mmCIF file of C-alpha atoms and ligand atoms in Angstrom:
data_model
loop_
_atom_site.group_PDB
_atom_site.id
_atom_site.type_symbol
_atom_site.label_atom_id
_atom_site.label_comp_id
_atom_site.label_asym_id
_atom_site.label_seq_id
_atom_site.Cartn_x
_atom_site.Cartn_y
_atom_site.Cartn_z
ATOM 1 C CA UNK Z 1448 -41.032 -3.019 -38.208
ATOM 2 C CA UNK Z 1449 -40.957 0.314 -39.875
ATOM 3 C CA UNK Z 1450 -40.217 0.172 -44.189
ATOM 4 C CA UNK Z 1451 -39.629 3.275 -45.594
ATOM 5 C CA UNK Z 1452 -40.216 3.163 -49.753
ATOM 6 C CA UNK Z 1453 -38.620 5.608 -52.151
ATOM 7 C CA UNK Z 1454 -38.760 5.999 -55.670
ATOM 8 C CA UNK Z 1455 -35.442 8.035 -57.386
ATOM 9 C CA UNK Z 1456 -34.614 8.587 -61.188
ATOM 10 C CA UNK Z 1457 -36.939 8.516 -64.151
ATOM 11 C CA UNK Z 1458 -40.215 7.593 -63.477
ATOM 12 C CA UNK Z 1459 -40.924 4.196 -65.195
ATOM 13 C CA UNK Z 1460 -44.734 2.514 -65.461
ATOM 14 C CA UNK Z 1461 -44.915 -0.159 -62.721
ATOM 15 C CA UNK Z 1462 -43.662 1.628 -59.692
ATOM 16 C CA UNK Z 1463 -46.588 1.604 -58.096
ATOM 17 C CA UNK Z 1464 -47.320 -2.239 -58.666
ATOM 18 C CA UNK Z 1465 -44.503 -2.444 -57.103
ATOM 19 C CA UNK Z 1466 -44.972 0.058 -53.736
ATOM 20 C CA UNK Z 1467 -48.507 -1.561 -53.119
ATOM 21 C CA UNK Z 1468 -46.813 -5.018 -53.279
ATOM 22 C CA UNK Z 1469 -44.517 -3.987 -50.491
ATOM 23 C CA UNK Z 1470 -47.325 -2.356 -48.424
ATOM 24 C CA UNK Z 1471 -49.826 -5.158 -48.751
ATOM 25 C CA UNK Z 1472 -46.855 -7.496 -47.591
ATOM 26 C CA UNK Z 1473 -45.528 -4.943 -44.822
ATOM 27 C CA UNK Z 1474 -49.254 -4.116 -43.686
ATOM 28 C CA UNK Z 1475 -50.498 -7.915 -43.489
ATOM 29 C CA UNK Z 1476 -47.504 -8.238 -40.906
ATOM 30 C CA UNK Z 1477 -48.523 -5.681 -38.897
ATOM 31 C CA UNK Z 1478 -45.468 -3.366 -39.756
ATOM 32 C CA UNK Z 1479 -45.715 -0.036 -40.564
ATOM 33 C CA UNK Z 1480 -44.826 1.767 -43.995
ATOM 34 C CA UNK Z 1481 -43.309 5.400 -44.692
ATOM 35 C CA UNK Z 1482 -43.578 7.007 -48.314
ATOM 36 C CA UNK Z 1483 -40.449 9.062 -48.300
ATOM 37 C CA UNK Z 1484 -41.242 11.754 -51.410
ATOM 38 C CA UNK Z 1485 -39.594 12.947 -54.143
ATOM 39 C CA UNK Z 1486 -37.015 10.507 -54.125
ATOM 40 C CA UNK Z 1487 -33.666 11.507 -51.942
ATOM 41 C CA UNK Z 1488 -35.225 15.065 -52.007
ATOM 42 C CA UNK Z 1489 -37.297 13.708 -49.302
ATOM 43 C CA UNK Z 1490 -34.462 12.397 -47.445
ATOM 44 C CA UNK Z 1491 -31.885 15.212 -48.483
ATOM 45 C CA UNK Z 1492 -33.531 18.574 -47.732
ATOM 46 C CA UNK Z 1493 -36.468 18.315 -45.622
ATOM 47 C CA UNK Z 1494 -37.562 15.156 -43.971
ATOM 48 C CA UNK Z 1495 -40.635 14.574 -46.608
ATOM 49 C CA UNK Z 1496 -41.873 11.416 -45.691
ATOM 50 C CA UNK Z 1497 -46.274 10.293 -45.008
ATOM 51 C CA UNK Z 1498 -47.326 6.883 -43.765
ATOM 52 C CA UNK Z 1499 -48.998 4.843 -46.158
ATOM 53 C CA UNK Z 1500 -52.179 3.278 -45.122
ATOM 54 C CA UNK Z 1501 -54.220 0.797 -46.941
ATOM 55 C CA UNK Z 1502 -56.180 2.717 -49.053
ATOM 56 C CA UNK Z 1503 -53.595 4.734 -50.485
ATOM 57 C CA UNK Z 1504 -52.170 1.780 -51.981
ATOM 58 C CA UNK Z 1505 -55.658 0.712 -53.508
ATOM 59 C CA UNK Z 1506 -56.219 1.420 -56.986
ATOM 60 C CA UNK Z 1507 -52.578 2.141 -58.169
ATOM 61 C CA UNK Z 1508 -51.930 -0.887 -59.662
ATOM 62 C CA UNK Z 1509 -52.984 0.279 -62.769
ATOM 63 C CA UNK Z 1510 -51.430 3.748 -62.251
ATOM 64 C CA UNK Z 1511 -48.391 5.333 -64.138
ATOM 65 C CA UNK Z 1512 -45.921 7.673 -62.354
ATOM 66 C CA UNK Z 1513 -45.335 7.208 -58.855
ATOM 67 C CA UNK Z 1514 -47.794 7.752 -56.221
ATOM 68 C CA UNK Z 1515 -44.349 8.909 -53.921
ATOM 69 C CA UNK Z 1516 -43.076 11.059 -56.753
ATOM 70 C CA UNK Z 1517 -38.942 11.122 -57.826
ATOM 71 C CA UNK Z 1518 -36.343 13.609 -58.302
ATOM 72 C CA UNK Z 1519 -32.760 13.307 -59.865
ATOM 73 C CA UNK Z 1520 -31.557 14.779 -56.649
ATOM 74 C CA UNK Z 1521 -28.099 12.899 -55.666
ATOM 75 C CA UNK Z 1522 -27.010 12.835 -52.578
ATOM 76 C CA UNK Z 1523 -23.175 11.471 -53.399
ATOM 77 C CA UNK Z 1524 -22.555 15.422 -54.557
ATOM 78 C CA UNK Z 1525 -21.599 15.731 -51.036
ATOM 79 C CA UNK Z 1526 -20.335 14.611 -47.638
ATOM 80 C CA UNK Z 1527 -22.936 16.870 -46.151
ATOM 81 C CA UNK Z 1528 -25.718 15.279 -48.163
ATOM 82 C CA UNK Z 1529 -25.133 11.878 -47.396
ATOM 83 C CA UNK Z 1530 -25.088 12.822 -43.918
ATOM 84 C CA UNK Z 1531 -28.152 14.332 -44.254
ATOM 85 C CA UNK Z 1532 -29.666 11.017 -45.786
ATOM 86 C CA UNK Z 1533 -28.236 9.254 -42.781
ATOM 87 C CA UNK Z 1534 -29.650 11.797 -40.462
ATOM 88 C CA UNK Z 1535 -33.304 11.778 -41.701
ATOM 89 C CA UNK Z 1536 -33.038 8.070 -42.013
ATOM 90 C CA UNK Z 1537 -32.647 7.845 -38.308
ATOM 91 C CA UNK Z 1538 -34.983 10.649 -37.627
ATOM 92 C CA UNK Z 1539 -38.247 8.674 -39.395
ATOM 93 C CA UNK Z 1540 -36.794 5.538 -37.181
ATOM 94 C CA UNK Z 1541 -37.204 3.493 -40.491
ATOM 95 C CA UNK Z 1542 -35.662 0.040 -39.694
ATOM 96 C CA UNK Z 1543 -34.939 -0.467 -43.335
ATOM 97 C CA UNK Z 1544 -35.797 1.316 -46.830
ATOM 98 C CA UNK Z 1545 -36.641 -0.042 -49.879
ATOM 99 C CA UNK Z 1546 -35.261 2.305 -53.082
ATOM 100 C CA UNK Z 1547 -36.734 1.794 -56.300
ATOM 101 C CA UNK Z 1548 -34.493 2.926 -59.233
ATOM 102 C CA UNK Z 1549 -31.907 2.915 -62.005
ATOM 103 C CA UNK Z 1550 -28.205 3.017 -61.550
ATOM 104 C CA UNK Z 1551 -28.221 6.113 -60.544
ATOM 105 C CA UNK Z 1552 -30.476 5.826 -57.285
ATOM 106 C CA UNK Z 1553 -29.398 2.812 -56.808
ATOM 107 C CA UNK Z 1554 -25.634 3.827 -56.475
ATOM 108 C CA UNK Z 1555 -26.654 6.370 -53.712
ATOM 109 C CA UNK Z 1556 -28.223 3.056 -52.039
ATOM 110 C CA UNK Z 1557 -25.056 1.344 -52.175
ATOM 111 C CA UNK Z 1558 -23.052 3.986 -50.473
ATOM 112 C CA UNK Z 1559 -25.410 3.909 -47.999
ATOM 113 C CA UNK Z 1560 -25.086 0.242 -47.427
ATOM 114 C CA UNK Z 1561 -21.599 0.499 -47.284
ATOM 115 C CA UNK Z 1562 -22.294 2.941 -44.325
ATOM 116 C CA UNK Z 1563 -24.188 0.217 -42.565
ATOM 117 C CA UNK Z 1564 -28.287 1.350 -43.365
ATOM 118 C CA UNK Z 1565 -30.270 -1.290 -44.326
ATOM 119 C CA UNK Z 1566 -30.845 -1.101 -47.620
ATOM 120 C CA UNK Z 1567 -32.599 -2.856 -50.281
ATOM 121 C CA UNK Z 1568 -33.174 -1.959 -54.276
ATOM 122 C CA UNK Z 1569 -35.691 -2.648 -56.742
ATOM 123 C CA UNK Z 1570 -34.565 -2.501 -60.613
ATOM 124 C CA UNK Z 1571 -36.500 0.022 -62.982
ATOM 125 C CA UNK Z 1572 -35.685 1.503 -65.300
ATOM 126 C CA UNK Z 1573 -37.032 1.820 -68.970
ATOM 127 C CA UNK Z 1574 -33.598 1.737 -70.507
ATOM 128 C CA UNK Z 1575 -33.830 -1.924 -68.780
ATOM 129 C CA UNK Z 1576 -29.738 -1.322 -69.340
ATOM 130 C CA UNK Z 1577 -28.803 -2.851 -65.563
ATOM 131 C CA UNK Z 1578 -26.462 -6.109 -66.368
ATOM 132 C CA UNK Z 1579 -27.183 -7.091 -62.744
ATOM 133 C CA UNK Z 1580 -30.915 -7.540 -63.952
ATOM 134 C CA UNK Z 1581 -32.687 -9.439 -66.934
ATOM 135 C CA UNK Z 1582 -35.453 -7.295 -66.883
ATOM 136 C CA UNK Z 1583 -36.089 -3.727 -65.060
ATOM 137 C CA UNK Z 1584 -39.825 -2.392 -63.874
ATOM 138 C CA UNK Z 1585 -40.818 -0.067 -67.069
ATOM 139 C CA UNK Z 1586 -39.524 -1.557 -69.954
ATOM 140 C CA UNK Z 1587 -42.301 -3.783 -71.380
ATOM 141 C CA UNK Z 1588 -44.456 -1.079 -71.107
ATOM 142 C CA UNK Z 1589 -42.178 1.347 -72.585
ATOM 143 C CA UNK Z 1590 -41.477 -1.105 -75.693
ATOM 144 C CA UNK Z 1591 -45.256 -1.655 -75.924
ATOM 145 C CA UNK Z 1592 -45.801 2.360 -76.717
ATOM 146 C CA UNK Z 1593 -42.962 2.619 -79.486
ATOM 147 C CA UNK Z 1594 -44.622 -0.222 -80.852
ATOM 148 C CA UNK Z 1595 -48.124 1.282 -80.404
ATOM 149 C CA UNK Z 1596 -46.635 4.643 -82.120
ATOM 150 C CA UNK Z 1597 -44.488 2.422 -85.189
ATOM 151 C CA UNK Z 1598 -47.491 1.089 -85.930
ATOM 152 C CA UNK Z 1599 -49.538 4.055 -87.026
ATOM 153 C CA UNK Z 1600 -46.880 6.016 -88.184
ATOM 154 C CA UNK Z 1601 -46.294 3.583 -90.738
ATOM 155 C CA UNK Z 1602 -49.760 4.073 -92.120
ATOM 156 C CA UNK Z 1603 -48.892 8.046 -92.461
ATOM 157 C CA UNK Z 1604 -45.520 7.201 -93.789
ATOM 158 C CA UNK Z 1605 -46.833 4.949 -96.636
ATOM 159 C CA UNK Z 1606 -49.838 7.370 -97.509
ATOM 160 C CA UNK Z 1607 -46.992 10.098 -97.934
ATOM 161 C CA UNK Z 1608 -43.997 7.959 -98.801
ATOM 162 C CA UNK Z 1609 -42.203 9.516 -96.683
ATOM 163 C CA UNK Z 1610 -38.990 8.839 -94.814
ATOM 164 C CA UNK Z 1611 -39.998 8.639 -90.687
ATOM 165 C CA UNK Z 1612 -37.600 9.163 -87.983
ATOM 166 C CA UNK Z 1613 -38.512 8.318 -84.599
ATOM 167 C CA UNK Z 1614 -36.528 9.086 -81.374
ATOM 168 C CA UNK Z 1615 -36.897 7.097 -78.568
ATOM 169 C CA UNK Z 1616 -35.006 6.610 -75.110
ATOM 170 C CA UNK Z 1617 -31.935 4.834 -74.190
ATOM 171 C CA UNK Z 1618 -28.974 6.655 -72.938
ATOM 172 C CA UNK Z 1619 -26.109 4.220 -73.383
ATOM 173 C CA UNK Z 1620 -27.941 1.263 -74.624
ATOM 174 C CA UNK Z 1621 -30.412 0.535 -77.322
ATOM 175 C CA UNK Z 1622 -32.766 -2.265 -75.883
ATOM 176 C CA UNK Z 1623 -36.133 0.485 -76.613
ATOM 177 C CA UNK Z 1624 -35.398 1.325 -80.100
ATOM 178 C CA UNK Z 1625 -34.448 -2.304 -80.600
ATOM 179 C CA UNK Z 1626 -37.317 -4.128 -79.269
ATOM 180 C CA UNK Z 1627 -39.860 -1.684 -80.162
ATOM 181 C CA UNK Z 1628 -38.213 -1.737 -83.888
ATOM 182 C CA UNK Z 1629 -38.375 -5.067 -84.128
ATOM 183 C CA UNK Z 1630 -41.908 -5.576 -83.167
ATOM 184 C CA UNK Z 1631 -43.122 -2.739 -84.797
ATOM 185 C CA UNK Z 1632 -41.452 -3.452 -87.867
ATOM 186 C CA UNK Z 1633 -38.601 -0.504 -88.502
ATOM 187 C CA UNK Z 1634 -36.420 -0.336 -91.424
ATOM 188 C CA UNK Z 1635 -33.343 0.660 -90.122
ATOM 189 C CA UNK Z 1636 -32.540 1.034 -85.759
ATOM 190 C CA UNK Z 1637 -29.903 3.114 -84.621
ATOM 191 C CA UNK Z 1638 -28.744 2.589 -80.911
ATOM 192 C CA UNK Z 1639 -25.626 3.369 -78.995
ATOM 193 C CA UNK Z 1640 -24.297 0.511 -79.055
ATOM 194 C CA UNK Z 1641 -23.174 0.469 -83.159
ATOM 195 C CA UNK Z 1642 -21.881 3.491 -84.094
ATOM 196 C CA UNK Z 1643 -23.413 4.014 -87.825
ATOM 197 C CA UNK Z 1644 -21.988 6.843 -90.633
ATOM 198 C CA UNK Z 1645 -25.129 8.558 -92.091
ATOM 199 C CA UNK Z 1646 -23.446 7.964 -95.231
ATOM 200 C CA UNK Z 1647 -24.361 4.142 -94.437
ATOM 201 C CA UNK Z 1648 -27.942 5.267 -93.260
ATOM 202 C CA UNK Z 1649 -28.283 7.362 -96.426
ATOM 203 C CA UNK Z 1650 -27.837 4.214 -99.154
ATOM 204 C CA UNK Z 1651 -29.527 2.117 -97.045
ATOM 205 C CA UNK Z 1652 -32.743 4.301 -97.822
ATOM 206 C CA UNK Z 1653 -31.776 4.881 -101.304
ATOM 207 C CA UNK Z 1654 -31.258 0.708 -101.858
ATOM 208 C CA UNK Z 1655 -34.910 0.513 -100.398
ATOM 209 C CA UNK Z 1656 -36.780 2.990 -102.672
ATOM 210 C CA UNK Z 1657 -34.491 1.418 -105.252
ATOM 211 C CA UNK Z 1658 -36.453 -1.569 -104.750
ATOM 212 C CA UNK Z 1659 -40.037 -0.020 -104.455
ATOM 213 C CA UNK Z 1660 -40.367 0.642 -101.128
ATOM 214 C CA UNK Z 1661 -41.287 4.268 -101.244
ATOM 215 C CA UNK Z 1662 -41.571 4.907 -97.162
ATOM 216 C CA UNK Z 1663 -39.070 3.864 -94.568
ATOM 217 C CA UNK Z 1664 -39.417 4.165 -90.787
ATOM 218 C CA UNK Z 1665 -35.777 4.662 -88.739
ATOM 219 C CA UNK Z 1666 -35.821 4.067 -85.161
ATOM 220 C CA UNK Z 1667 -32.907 5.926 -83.521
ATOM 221 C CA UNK Z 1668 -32.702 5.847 -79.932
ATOM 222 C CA UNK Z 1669 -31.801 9.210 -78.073
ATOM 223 C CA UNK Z 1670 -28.026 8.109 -77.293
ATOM 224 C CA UNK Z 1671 -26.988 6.778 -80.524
ATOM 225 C CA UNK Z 1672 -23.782 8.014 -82.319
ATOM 226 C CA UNK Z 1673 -24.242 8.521 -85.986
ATOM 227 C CA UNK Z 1674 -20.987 9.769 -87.514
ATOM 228 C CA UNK Z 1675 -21.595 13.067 -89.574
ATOM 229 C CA UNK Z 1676 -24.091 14.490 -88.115
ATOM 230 C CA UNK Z 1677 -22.896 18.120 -87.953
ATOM 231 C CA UNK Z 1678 -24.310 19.100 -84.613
ATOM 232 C CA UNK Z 1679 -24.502 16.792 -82.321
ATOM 233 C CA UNK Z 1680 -22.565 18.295 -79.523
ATOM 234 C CA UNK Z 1681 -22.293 15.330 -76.598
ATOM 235 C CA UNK Z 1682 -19.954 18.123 -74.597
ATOM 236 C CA UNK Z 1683 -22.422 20.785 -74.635
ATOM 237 C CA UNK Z 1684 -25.870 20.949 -73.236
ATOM 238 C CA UNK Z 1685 -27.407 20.723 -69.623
ATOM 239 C CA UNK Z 1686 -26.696 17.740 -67.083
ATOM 240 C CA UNK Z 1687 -28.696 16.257 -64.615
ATOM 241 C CA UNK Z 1688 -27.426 16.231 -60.795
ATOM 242 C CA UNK Z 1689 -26.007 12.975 -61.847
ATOM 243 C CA UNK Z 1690 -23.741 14.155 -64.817
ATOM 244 C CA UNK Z 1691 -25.800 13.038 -67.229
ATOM 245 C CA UNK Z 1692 -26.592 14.835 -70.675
ATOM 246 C CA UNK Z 1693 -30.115 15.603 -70.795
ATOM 247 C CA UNK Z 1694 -30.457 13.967 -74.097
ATOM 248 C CA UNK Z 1695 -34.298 14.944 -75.311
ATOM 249 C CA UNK Z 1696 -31.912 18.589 -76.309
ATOM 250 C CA UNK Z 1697 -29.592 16.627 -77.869
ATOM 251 C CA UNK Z 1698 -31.793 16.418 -80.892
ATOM 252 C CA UNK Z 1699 -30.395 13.105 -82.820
ATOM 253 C CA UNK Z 1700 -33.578 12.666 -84.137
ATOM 254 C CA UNK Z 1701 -34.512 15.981 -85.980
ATOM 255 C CA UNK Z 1702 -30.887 16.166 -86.926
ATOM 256 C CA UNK Z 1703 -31.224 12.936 -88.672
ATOM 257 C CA UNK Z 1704 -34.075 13.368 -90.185
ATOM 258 C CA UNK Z 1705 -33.130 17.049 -91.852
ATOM 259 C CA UNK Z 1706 -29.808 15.503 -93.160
ATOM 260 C CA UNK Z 1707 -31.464 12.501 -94.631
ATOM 261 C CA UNK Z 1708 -33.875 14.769 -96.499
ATOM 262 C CA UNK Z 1709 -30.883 16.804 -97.077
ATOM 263 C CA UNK Z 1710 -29.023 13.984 -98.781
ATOM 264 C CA UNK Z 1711 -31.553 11.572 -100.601
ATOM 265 C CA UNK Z 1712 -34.397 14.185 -101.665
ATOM 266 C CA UNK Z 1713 -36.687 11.867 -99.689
ATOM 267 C CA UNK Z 1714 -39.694 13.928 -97.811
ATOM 268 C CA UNK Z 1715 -38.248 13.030 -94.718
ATOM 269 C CA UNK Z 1716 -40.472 13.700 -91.032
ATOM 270 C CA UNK Z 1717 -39.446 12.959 -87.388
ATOM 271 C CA UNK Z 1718 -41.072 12.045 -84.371
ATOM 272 C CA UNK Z 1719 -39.925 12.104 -80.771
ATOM 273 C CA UNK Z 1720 -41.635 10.015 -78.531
ATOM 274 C CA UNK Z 1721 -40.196 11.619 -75.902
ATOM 275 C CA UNK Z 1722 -41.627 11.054 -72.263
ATOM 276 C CA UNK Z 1723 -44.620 9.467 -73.406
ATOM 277 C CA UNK Z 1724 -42.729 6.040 -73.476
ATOM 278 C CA UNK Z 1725 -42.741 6.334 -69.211
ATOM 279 C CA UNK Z 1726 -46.581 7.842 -69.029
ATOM 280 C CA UNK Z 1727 -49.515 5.828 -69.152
ATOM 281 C CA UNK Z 1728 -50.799 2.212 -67.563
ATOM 282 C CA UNK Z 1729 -47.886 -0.235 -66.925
ATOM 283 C CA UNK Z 1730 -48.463 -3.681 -69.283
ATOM 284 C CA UNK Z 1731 -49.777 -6.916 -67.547
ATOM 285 C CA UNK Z 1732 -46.117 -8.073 -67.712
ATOM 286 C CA UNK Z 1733 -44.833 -4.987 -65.700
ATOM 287 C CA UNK Z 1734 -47.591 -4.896 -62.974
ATOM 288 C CA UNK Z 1735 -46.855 -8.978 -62.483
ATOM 289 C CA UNK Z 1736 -43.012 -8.066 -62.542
ATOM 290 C CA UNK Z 1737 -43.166 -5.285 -60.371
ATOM 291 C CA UNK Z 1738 -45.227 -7.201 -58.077
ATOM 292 C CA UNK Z 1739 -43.130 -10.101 -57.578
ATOM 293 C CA UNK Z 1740 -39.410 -8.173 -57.445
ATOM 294 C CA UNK Z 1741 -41.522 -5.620 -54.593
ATOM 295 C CA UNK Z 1742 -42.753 -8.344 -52.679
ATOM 296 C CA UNK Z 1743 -39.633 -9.711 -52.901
ATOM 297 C CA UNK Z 1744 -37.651 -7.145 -51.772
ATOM 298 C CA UNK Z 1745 -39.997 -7.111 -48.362
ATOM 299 C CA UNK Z 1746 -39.412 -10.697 -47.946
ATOM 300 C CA UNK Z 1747 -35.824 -9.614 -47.722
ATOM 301 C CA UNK Z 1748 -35.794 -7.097 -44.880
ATOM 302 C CA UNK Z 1749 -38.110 -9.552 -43.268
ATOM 303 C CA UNK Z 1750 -35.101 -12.140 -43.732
ATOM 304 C CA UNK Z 1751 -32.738 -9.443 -42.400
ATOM 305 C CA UNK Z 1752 -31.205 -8.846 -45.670
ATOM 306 C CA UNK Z 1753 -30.045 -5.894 -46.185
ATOM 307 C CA UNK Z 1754 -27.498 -3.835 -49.337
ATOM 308 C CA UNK Z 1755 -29.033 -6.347 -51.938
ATOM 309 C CA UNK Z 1756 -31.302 -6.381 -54.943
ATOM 310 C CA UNK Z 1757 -33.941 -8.817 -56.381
ATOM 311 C CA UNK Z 1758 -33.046 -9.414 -59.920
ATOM 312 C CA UNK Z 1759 -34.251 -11.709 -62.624
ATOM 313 C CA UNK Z 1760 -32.893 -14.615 -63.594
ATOM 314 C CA UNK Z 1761 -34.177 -16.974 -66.472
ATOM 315 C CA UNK Z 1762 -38.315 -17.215 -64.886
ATOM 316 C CA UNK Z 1763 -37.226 -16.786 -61.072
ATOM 317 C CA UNK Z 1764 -35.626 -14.182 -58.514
ATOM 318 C CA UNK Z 1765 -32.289 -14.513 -57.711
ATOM 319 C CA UNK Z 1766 -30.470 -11.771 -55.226
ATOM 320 C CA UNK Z 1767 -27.427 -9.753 -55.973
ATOM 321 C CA UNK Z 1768 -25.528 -6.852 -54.127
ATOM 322 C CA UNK Z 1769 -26.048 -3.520 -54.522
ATOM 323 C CA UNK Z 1770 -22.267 -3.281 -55.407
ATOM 324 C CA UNK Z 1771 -22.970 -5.389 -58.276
ATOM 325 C CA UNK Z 1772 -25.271 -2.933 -59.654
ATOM 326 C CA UNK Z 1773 -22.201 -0.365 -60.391
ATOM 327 C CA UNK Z 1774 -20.543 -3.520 -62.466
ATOM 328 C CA UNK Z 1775 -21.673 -2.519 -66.126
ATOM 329 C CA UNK Z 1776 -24.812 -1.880 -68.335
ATOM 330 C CA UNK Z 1777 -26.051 -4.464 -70.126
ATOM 331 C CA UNK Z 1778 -25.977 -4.031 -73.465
ATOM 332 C CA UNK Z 1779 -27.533 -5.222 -76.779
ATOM 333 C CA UNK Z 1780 -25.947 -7.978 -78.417
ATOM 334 C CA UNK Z 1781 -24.712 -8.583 -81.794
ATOM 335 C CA UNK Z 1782 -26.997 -11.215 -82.904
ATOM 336 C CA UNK Z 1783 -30.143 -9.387 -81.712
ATOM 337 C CA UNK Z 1784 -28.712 -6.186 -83.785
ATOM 338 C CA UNK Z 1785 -28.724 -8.556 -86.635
ATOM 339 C CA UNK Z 1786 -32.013 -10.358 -86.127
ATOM 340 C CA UNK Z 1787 -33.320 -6.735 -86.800
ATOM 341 C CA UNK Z 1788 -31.120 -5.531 -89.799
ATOM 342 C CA UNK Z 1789 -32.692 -9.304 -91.462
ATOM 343 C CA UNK Z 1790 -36.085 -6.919 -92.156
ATOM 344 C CA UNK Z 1791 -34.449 -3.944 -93.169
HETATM 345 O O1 F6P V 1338 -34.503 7.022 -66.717
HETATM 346 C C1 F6P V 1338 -34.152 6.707 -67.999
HETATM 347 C C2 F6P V 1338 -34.518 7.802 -68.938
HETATM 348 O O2 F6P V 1338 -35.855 7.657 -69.312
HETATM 349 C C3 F6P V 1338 -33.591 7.869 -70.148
HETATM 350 O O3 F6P V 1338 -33.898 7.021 -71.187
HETATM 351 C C4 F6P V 1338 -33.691 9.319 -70.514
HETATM 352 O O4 F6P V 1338 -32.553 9.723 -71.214
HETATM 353 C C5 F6P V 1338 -33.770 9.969 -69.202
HETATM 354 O O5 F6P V 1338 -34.391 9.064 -68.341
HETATM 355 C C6 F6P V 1338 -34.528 11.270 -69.185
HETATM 356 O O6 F6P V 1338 -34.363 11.846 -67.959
HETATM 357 P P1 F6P V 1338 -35.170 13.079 -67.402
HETATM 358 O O7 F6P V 1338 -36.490 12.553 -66.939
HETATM 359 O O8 F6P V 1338 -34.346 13.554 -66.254
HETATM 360 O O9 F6P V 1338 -35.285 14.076 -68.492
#
């Protein structure tokens, strides 16, 4: 049997846990296994695709990025491409490929189910924001360097008493700046999911140095809404190929930051963590996760499985549709937004 393997979207730490798990399986049965590159560049444009042998999945586990690279190239902009997907598909005489991604590459792979290729997904994603999913490939390691960075900035914040913004991802959900706040301590999180008025931000900070704290750390993810900000322009800006706002220039962070200094005389700073929160060594947790959802999603070709995901459920793997990807995001939930707000 021949696997092809493609990684699509944001890069996210794990991804190639994952690709060696489904080479090692794919390999020990005697099957062969294409790296298609660049995500569906590879399958879109040229035919970009290199066998994978066993070496060049040895000594990746502990690798960031993607050993097949990505691209935010989307076929679903047109007939033509998709045909061209189908096309190349046929042309590497893959039996079945396994696409690695967010909802973004993963919606491409559920078109091309519906077309009858056999298709199966993997979930990453540092925004970890699928709701067919528990957990995506990315995100513990992605909370683990906000935490990492919380940490010491609140040593320069309290030696300056200083007010410290910090940006970090999430598009449409907040579970970065939520998680990471809450284990590294942050005195106020921002995420999309509750809209805030800096006016509420604002007293916040002054209630705190009201009581003697004299440094505050905000986390604001890169999504958020916070009402009166004056330019924040979510119409404006560049897109990706998938329509998407390419939110490190929408600037929520240094905005927030110059209008809290604006309005509270606080020496206020910001930080944007920025694509170092997908760089780096994935966690323990991620190269164990990725392992098991990879492997997993070669034990379901090899079951003749095809336009489904492995997910997680509770401790174990459950499978779900492709379709069911599309659903919805999963968002953060009240109580968890509280939990935090108990520290501020
Ligand atoms: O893939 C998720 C993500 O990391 C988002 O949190 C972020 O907004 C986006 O990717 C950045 O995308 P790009 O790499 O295209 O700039």
């Amino acid at each position: 049997m021949r696997v092809g393997v493609l990684t699509g979207g944001g890069d996210a730490p794990g991804l190639n846990a994952a690709i060696r798990a489904i080479a090692r399986k794919a390999l020990a049965d005697g099957g062969e296994v294409v790296g298609i590159h660049n995500g569906w560049a590879g399958l879109v444009e040229e035919l970009d695709m290199r066998m994978i042998d066993p070496h060049q999945v040895s000594g990746i586990l502990a690798v960031g990025g993607t050993i097949l690279g990505t691209s935010r190239v989307n076929p679903l902009s047109s007939e033509q491409s998709m045909q061209a997907v189908v096309a190349n598909f046929e042309a590497a005489g893959l039996d079945a490929l396994i696409t690695l991604g967010g909802d973004d590459t993963l919606s491409v792979a559920a078109a091309l189910a519906d077309r009858g290729l056999a298709v199966v997904g993997v979930p990453k994603t540092v925004d970890n924001d699928l709701q067919v999913t528990e957990y995506c490939v990315g995100f513990d390691t992605s909370v683990s360097i906000v935490t990492e960075a919380l940490d010491r900035l609140h040593t320069t914040a309290a030696a300056h008493h200083r007010v410290m913004v910090v940006e970090v991802m999430g598009r449409d959900t907040g579970w970065v700046a939520l998680m990471g706040g809450l284990a590294g301590g942050a005195d106020m999180i921002v995420i999309p999911e509750f809209a805030i008025q800096l006016d509420e931000i604002v007293q916040h900070l002054q209630s705190r140095r009201a009581r003697g704290r004299d440094f505050s750390i905000v986390v604001v993810a890169e999504g958020a809404t916070v009402g009166g900000l004056p330019s924040v322009d979510d119409q404006a800006g560049a897109r990706d190929a998938f329509g998407h706002l390419l939110l490190s220039r929408r600037g929520v962070g240094p905005q927030l930051a110059e209008q809290i200094e604006a309005a509270t005389g606080f020496e206020s700073r910001v930080t944007v963590l920025g694509y170092t929160q997908r760089g780096g060594a994935p966690t323990a947790y991620d190269r164990i996760w990725a392992t098991r959802v990879g492997a997993a999603a070669y034990d379901l070709i090899r079951e003749g499985r095809f336009g489904v995901i492995p997910v997680k459920r509770g401790d174990g793997i459950a499978v779900a549709t492709l379709a069911e990807v599309a659903a919805g995001q999963r968002r953060v939930p009240q109580d968890l937004y509280e939990l935090a707000r108990v520290f501020y």
